[in-house]
Structure formats: structure tokens, C-alpha cells
Short mmCIF file of C-alpha atoms (C1' of nucleotides) in Angstrom, two decimals:
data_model
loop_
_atom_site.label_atom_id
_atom_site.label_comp_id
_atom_site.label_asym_id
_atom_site.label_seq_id
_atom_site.Cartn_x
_atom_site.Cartn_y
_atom_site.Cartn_z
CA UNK A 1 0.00 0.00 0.00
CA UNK A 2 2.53 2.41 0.77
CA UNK A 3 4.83 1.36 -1.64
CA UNK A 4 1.61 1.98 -4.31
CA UNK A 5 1.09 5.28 -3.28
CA UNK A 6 4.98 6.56 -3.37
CA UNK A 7 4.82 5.17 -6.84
CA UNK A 8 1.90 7.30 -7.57
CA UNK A 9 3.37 10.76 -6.02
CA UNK A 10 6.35 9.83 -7.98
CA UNK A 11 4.41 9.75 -11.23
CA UNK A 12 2.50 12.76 -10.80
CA UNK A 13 5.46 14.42 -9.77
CA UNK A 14 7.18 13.46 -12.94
CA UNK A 15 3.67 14.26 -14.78
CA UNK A 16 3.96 17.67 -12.86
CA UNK A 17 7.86 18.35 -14.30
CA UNK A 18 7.36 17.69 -17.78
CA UNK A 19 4.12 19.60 -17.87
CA UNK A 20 6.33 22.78 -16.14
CA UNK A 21 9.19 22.49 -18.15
CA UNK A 22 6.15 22.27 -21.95
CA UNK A 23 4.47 25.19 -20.35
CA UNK A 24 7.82 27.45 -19.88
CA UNK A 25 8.41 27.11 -23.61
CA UNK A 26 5.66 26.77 -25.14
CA UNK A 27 2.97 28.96 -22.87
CA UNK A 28 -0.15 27.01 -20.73
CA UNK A 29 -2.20 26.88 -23.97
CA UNK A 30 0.73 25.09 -25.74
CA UNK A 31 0.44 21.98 -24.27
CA UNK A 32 -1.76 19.12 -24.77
CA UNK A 33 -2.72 16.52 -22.31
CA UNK A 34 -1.50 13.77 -24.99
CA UNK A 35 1.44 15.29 -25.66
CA UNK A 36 1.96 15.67 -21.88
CA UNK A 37 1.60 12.30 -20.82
CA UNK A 38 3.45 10.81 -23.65
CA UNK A 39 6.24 12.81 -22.56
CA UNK A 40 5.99 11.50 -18.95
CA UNK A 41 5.96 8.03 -20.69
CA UNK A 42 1.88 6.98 -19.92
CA UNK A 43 -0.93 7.10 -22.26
CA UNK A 44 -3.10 9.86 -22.10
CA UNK A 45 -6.49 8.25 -20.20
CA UNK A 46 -4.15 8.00 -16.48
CA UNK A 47 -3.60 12.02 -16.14
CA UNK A 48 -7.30 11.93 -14.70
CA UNK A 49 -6.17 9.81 -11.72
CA UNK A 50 -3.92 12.10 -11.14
CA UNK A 51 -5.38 15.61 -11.69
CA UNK A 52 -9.08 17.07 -11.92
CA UNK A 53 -9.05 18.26 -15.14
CA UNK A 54 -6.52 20.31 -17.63
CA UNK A 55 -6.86 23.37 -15.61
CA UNK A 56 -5.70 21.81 -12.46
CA UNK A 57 -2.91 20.28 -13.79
CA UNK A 58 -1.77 24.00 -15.41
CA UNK A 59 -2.45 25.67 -11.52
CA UNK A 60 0.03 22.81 -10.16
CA UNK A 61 2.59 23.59 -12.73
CA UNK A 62 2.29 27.08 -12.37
CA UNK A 63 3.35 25.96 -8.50
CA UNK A 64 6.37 24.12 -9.52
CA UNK A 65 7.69 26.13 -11.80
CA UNK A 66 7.40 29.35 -8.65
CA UNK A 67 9.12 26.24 -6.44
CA UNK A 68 12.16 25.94 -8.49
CA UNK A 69 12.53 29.64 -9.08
CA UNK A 70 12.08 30.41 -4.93
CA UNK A 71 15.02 28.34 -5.03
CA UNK A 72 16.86 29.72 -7.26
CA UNK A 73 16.10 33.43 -5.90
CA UNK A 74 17.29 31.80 -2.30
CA UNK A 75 20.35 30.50 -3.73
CA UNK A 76 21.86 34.44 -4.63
CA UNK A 77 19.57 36.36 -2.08
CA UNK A 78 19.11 34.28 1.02
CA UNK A 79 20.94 34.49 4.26
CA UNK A 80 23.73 36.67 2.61
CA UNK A 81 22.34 38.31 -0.66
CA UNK A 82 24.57 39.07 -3.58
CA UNK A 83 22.38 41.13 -5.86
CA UNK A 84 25.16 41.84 -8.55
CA UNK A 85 25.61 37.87 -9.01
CA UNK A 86 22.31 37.45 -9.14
CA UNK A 87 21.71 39.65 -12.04
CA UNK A 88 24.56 39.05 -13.75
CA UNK A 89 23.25 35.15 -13.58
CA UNK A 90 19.54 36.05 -14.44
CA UNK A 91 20.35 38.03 -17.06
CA UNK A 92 23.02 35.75 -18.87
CA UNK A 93 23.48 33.23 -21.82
CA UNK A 94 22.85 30.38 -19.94
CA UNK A 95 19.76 31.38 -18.74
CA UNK A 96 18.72 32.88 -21.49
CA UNK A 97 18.80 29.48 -23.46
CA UNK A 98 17.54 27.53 -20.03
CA UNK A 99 13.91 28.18 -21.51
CA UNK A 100 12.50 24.57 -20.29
CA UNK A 101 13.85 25.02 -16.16
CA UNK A 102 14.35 28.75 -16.44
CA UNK A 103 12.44 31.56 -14.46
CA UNK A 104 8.93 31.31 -15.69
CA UNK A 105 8.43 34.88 -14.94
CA UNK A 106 9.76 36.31 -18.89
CA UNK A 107 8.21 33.35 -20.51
CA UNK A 108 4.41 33.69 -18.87
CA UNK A 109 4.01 37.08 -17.35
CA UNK A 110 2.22 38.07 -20.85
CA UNK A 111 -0.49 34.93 -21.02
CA UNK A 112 -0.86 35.18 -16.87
CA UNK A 113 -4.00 37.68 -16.73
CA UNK A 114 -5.28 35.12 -19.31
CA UNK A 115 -5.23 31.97 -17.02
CA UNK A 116 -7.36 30.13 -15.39
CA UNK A 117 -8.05 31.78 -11.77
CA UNK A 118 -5.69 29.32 -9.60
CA UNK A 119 -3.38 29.24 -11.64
CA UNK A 120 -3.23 33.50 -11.99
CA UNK A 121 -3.00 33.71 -8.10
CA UNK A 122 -0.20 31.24 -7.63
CA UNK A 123 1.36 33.51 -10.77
CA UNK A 124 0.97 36.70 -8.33
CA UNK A 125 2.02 34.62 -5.25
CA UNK A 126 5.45 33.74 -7.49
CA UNK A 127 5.27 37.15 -8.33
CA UNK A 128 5.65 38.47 -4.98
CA UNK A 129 8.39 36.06 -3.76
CA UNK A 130 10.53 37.20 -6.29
CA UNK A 131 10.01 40.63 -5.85
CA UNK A 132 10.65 40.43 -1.89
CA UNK A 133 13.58 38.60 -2.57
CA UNK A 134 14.70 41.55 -4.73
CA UNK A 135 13.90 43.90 -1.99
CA UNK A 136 15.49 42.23 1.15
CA UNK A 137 18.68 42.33 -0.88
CA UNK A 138 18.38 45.98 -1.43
CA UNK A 139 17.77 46.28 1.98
CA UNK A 140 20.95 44.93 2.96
CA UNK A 141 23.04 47.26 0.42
CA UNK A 142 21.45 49.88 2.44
CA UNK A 143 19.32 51.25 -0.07
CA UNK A 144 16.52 53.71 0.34
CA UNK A 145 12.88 53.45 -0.72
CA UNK A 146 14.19 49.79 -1.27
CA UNK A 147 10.52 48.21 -1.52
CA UNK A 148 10.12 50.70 -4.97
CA UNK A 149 13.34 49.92 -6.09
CA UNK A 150 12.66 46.26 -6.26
CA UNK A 151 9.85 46.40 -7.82
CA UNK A 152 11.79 48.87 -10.80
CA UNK A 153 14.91 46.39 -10.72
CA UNK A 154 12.06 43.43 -11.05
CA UNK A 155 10.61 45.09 -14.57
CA UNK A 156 13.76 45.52 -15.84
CA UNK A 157 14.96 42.08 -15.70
CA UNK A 158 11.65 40.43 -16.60
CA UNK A 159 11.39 42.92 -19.41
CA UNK A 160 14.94 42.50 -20.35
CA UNK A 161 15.03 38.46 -20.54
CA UNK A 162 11.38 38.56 -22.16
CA UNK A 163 12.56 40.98 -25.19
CA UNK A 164 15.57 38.97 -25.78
CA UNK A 165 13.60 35.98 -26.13
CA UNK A 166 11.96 37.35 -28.79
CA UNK A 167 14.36 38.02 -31.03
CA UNK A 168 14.84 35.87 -33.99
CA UNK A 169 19.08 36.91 -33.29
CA UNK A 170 21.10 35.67 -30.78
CA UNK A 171 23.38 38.19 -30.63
CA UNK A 172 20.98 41.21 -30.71
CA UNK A 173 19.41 39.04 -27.97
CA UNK A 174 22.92 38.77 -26.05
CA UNK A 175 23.61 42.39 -26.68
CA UNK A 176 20.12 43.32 -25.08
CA UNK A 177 20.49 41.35 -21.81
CA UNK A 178 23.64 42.94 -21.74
CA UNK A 179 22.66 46.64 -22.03
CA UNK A 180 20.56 45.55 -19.15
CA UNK A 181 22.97 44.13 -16.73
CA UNK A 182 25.06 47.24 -16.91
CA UNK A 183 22.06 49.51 -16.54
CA UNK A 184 21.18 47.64 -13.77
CA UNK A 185 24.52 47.35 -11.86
CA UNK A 186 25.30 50.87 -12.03
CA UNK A 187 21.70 52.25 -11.12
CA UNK A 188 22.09 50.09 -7.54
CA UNK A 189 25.72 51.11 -7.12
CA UNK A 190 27.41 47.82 -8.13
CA UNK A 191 29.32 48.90 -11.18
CA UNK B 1 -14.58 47.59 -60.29
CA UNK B 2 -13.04 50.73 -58.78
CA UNK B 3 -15.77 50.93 -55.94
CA UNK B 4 -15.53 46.89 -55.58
CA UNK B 5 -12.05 46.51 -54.37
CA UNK B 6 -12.41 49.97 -52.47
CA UNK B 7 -15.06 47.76 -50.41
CA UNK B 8 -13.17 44.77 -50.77
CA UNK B 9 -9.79 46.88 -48.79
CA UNK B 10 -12.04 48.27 -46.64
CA UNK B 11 -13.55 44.99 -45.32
CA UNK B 12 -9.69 43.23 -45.14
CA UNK B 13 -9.06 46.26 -42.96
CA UNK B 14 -11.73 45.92 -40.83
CA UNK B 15 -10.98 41.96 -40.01
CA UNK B 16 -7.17 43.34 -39.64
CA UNK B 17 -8.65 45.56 -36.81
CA UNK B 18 -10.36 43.56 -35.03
CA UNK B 19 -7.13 41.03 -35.51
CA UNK B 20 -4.84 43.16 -33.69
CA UNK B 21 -7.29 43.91 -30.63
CA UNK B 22 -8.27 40.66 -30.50
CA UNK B 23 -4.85 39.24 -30.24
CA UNK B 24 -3.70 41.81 -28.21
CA UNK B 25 -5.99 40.43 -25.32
CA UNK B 26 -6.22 36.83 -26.22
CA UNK B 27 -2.63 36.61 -27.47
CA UNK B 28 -2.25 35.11 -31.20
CA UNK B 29 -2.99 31.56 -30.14
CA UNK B 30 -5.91 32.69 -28.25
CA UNK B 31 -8.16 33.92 -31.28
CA UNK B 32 -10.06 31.31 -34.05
CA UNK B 33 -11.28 32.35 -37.13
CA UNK B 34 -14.74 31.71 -36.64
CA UNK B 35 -14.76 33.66 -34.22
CA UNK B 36 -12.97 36.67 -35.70
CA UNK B 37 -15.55 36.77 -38.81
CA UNK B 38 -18.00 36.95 -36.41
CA UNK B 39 -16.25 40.18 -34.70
CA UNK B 40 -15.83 41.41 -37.97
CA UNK B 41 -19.47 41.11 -38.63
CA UNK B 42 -18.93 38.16 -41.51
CA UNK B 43 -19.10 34.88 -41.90
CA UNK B 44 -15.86 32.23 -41.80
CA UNK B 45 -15.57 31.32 -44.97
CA UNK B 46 -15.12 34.65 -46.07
CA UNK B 47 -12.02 34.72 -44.79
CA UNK B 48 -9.82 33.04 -47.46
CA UNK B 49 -10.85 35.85 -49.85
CA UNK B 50 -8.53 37.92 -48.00
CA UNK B 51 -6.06 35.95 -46.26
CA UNK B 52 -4.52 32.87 -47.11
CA UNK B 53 -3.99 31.27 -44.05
CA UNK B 54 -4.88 31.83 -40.39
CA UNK B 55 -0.53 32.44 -39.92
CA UNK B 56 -0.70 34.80 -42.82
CA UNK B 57 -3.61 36.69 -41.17
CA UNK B 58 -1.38 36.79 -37.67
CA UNK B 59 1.49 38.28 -39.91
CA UNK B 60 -0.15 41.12 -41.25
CA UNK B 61 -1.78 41.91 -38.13
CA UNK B 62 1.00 42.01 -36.05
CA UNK B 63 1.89 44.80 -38.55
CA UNK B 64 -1.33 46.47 -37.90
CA UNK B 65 0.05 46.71 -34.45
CA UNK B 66 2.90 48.20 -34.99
CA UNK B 67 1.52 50.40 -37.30
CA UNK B 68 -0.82 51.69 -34.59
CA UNK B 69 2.56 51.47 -31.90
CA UNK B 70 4.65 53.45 -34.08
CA UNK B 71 2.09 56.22 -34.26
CA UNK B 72 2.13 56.39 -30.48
CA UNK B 73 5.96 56.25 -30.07
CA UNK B 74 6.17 59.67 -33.20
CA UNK B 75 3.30 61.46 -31.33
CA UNK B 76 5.73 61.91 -27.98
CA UNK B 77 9.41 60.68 -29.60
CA UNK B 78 8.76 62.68 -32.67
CA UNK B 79 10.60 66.53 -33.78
CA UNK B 80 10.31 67.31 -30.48
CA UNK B 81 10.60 64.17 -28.05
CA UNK B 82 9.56 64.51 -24.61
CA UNK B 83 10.21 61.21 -22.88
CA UNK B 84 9.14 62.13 -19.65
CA UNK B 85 5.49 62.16 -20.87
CA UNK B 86 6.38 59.26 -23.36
CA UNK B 87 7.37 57.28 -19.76
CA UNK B 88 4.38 58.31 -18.03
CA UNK B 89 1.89 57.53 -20.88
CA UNK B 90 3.02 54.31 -21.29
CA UNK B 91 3.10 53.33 -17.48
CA UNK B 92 -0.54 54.86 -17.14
CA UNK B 93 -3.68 53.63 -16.18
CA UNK B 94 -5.04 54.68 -18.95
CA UNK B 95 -2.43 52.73 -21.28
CA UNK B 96 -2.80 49.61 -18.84
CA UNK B 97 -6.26 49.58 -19.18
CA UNK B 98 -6.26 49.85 -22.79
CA UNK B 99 -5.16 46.24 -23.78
CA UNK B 100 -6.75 45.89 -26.76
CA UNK B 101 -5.71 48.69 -28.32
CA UNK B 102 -2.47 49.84 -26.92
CA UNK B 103 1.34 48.58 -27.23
CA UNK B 104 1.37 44.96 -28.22
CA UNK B 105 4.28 44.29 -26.27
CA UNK B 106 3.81 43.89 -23.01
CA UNK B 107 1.11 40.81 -24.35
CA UNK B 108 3.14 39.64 -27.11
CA UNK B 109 6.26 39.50 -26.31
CA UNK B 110 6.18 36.28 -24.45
CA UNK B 111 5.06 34.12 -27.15
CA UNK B 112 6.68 35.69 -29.91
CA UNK B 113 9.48 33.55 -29.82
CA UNK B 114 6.72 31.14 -30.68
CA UNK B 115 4.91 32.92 -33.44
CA UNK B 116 5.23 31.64 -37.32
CA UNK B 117 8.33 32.99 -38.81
CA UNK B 118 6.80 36.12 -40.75
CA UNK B 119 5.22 36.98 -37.63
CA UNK B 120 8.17 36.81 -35.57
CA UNK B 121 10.42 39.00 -38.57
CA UNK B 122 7.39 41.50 -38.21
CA UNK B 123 7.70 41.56 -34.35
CA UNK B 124 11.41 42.01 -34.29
CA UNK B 125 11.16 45.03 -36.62
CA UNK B 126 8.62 46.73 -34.36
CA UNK B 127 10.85 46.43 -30.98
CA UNK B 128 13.70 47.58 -33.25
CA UNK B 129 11.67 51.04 -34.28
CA UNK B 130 10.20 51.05 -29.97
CA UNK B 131 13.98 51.04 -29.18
CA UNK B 132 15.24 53.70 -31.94
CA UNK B 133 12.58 55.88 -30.81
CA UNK B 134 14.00 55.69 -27.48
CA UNK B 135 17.26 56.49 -28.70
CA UNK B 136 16.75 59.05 -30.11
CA UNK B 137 14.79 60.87 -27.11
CA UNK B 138 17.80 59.98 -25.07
CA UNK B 139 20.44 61.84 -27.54
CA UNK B 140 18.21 64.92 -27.58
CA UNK B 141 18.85 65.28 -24.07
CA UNK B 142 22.36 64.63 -24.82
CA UNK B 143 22.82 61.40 -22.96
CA UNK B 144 26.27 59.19 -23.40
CA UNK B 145 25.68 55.67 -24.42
CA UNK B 146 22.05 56.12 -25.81
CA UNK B 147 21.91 53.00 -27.58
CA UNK B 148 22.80 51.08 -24.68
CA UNK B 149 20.39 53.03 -22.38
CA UNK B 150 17.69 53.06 -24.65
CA UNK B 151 17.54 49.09 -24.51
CA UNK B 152 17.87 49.11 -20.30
CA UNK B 153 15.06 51.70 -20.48
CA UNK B 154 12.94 49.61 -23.03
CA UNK B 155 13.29 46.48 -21.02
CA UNK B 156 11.77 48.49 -17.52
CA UNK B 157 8.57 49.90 -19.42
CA UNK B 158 7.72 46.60 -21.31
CA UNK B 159 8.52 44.14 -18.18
CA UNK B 160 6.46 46.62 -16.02
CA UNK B 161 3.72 46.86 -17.93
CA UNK B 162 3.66 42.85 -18.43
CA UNK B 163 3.86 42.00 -14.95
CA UNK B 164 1.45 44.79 -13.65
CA UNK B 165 -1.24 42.77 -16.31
CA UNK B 166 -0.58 39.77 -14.77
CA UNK B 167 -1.65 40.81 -11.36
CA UNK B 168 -5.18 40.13 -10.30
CA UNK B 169 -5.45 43.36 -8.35
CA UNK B 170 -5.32 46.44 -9.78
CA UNK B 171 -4.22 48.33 -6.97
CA UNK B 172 -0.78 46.29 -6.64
CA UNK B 173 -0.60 46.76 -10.40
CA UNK B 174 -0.92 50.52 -10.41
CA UNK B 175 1.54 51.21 -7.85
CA UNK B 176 4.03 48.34 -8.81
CA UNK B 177 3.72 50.79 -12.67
CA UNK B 178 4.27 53.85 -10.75
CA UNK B 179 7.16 52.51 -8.54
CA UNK B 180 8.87 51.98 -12.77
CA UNK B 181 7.63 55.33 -13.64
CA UNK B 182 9.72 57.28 -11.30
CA UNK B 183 12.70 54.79 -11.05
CA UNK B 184 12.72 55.64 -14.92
CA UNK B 185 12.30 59.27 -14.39
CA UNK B 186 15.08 59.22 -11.70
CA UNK B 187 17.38 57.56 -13.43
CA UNK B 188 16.98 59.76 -16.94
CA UNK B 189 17.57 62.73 -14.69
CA UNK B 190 14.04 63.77 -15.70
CA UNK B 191 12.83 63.43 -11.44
"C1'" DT C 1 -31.35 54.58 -71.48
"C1'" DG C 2 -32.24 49.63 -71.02
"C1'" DT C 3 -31.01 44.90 -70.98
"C1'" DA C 4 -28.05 40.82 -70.77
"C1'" DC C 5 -23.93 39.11 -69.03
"C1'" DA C 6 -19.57 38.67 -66.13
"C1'" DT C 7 -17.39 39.30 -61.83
"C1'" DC C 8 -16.49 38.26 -57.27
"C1'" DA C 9 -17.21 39.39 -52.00
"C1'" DG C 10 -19.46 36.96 -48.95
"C1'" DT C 11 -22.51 32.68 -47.44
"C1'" DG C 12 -23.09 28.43 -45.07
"C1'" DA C 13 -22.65 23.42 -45.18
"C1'" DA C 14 -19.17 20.09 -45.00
"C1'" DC C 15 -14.43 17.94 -44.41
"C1'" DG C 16 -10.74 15.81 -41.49
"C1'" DC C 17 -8.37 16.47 -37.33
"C1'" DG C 18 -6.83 16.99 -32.59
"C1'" DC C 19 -8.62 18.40 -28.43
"C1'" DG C 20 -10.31 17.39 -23.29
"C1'" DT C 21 -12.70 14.01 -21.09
"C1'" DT C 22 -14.96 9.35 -20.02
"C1'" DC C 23 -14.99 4.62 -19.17
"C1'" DA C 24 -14.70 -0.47 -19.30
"C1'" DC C 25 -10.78 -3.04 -18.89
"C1'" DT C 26 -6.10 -5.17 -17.41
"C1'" DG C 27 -2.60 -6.84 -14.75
"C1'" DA C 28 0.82 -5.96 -11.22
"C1'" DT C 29 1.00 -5.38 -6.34
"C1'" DG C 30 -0.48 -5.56 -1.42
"C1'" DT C 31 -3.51 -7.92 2.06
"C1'" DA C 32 -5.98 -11.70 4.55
"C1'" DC C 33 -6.05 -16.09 6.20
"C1'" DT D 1 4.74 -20.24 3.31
"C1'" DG D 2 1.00 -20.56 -0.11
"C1'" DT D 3 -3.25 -19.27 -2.08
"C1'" DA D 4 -7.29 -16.50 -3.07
"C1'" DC D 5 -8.99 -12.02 -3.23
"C1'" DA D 6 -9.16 -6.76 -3.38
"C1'" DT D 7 -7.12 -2.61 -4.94
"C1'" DC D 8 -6.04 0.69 -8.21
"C1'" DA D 9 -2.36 2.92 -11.54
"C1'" DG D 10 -2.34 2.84 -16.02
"C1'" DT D 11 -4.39 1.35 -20.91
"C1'" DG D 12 -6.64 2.40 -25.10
"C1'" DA D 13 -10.99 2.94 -27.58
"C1'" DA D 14 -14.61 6.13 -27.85
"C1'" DC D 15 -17.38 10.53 -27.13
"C1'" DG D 16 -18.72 15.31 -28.54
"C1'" DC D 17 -16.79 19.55 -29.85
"C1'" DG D 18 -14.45 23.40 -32.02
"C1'" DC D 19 -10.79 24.13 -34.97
"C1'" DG D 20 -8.69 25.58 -39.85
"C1'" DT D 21 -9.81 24.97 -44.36
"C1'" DT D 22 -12.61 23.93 -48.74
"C1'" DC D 23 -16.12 24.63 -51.94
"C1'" DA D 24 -20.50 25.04 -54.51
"C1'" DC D 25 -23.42 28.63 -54.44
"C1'" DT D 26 -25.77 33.53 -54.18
"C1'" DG D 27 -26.82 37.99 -55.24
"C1'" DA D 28 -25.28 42.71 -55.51
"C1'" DT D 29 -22.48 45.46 -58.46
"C1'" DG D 30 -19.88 46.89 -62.66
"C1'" DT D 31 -19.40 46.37 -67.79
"C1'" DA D 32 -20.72 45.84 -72.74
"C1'" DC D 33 -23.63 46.84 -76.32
#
DNA sequence: TGTACATCAGTGAACGCGCGTTCACTGATGTAC
DNA sequence: TGTACATCAGTGAACGCGCGTTCACTGATGTAC
């Protein structure tokens, strides 16, 4: 019995990755529940032991996806913050290709007042995480007005990683997150 | 014959409208054809008189966009730019209530990287013309580095204007556009 | 000017297809005795 | 320990539906004589 039911947390869990990493690059309506669970290795009639309908499954992912990125916003801005590395890595060529495990944030911020209501509120609840990250950092560099700031330094790297997505260049792309960084280290002081 | 294809331009215009608002808020994979005709105050199969695909329709009216954008950017980046009312414009309430009819991308630029290829072309020349404008504005006020600037300022009013959409309240929303609007300002020197 | 014909923008039924969802079923695994 | 039974994750065929696209047709408009 318990053996059963790890197995089964295990496969919606894997159901859950591969349907976080589809919707990061290719947007919630992208995805297909076929193509979903074939990628997961099952046949499409199972997802419906495992989630209500499409909609819940997209509200779960949406969860994930704001799971891995807490973690990755704790990894440069926890107990001791280090704003400059974290833009520098937010804002670079490998995460600028790392569409599939990426931030979600550049990727789904457009299509987010479109979804589904669950899944829009855990968008705003990501939202916020990341922003407060942002800010706690700027708190420790001693900045003023810090809680405005972070929410200007938050635009400008969504913004920035979203427009170089979607050019058809690389290197205009490259060039663009680039213009960013530098805006963004000097205007905090970290040039 | 004259007064035939007058109508007959007229009416492709008129689906072409309703194109680019109805993307705008749906986003291009979020509109059917059906349902545009009906908009447009036709029936479906009309459609193929003018277009010849549902890709080639999303082509031309992601120009219409731009067309409509690029109007917006010469009315305050123009002769005589003024970018301190071009920045507040664009972060207003008014422009983040208009969705259907303002800049397409804070909506679009998420899933352009996904949009057919003409589409995509089309969208990169628009942010190229968004950013010139920019650049221009800056050099009038005499600025060093403009072109590099004019992307880092770009990136803030497009990622603040996406993410202030994808908020469910529009109180957080407003105030997370103003907190942009003056850490532009500041930063331009125009506080 | 009046009539017969040609054009063609727009109509609406029909197509094949992939979608989200349902459901009867299978067969591996855990439980009871 | 061995056997008979219950559970249930996953299978795969089937459903109704809306999609993009096609096409035979209509009827208003422009042209020719």
C-alpha cells in the first residue's frame, strides 16, 4: 500500500515536471494533455487519476515552476544576498537558453491575466516572492525606498530576458540582456 | 470595379482591426477564425478571400500593431521628443487599461518567440523602431551611451507593464507601474 | 437609357483532425487467512 | 509459506466539440452593347 502510493506521487510528480518544463516554452495553452503524458511516458487516459481536469494540472505547474525559481532566488539572495551575481546570472546566456527550467516569470508574465483563476493567483504569489527577494537584498546594500526599487529592478529584468527571447538573433538578444545588466549594476551602485 | 475593391480593402481592414485587438488580449494563439468573422461582422468562410492562411492573417496583423505602436511612439518621440510624458503615458492607467488597443508588447512578447516565422520577422522590426525611438529621445537630451540606455530603459517599461497585467489586483498593479515610472524618471535625470 | 452578361465578396454546409474528457478493462501489487 | 482475493495505476478505444480549411453557391455590383 505504501509502496503503491509513493509510486503514484512519484508519477505525478514526474507528470507535474514535464508539464512545467512544456508550459515554460511553449505557454499554458501550448500543451496538450497527450502530448503531456506521452512525454511522462503513460498514455493519455491516467492524467485523470492524477489531476481534476486540464486546468488543475496547469495551476500545479504554475506551482512548480514558482518552487524551483524560490530556489533559485534563495540561492543568490538568502541568508547573505549578492544582488550583482544574481543579475549578472539572471540576465546571462545560460539562462537565457535555459527556456524549459528557467524563471517562468519572462516566458508567462504576458499569457498570466489570461489563465485560469488558480493558476493566476499562484502567478501573483510567485510574483511576490521574487520581488521580496529583490527587496530584502536591497535592503541589505542599504538602499533607500528599497521596496520601490525592487519592484523597478524586477521590470527591468523580466522585461529584459522577455525581449531577448523574442528576437529571432542571438546576438541582438545577447547584446540586449547585456545593455541591461550594466544599466542595472550601475543604477544600484554595483558597477 | 473601382468601388468593388475599395469595399473589398475596406472589409480586409476591418478583419485586420479587429485582428490586432483581438490578439492583443487573447494573445495570437488565443483567437479562431470563426470567431474573428463573427467580430468582424462576416461569416468564416469569407475569410480566405482575403487571407490565405490563419498564420498569414497573424502576420499582417501584427503589422497592424505596430503600425498603430509606431504612431504612439512619433506622437511623444517625434521633432520634439519629450520622454518624460512618453514614460508616463506608457506606465498609465489609462495605457494599462487599454489592452486591446495599446502597445502589443507587453502581451506579445512572451510568445513571440513562438509565433510563425513572418510573424516573428514582423515583431522584431517593431521592438527595433520602440527602441530607436527611445534612442533618439535619449540623444536629444544629450545622454552618453544612448543605444545602450535606450535598450535598459525599453526592457523596464515593457517588463512593467507585463507583470502589472498579470496581477489580479489592480491596486498592486498601479503602484508596482508607478514605482517603474519614477525609477525611470530618476534615473533619466528627468525626477 | 435599357437589358443581358460577367465578376467576385461573402454565405453556409461540410471535411478531417486533434482536443479534453470518459470509461470499461487489465494486470501488477499488497492484504488476509 | 502458499493461495485466493481486493485494490487501483495505467491502458486504449470512444465521445462530442471546435478548430482551420474547402467549396458550390448567391446575389449585388460593374461592364458591354
Amino acid at each position: 500500500m505504501a509502496d503503491k502510493s509513493a509510486h503514484k506521487a512519484k508519477t505525478r510528480a514526474r507528470i507535474l515536471d514535464e508539464a512545467a518544463a512544456a508550459i515554460r516554452s511553449s505557454g499554458a495553452q501550448g500543451i496538450s494533455v497527450a502530448e503531456l503524458m506521452k512525454r511522462a511516458g503513460l498514455t493519455h487516459g491516467g492524467f485523470y487519476a492524477h489531476f481534476s481536469s486540464r486546468d488543475d494540472l496547469v495551476a500545479h505547474a504554475i506551482d512548480r515552476m514558482f518552487q524551483d525559481s524560490a530556489m533559485m532566488v534563495a540561492r543568490f539572495l538568502g541568508d547573505t544576498p549578492d544582488l550583482g551575481a544574481f543579475i549578472d546570472y539572471y540576465l546571462s546566456e545560460t539562462a537565457y537558453r535555459m527556456v524549459e527550467r528557467g524563471c517562468p516569470l519572462p516566458g508567462l508574465s504576458g499569457e498570466a491575466g489570461r489563465m485560469p483563476p488558480a493558476a493566476r493567483t499562484r502567478f501573483a504569489q510567485g510574483v511576490g516572492g521574487f520581488r521580496d527577494g529583490i527587496e530584502r537584498a536591497l535592503e541589505a546594500l542599504g538602499k533607500a525606498d528599497s521596496a520601490t526599487l525592487a519592484s523597478s529592478v524586477m521590470a527591468e529584468l523580466v522585461g529584459a530576458m522577455t525581449l531577448a527571447r523574442s528576437m529571432p538573433d542571438d546576438g541582438a538578444a545577447l547584446a540586449f540582456l547585456d545593455a541591461s545588466r550594466r544599466g542595472l549594476r550601475e543604477r544600484i551602485g554595483l558597477a
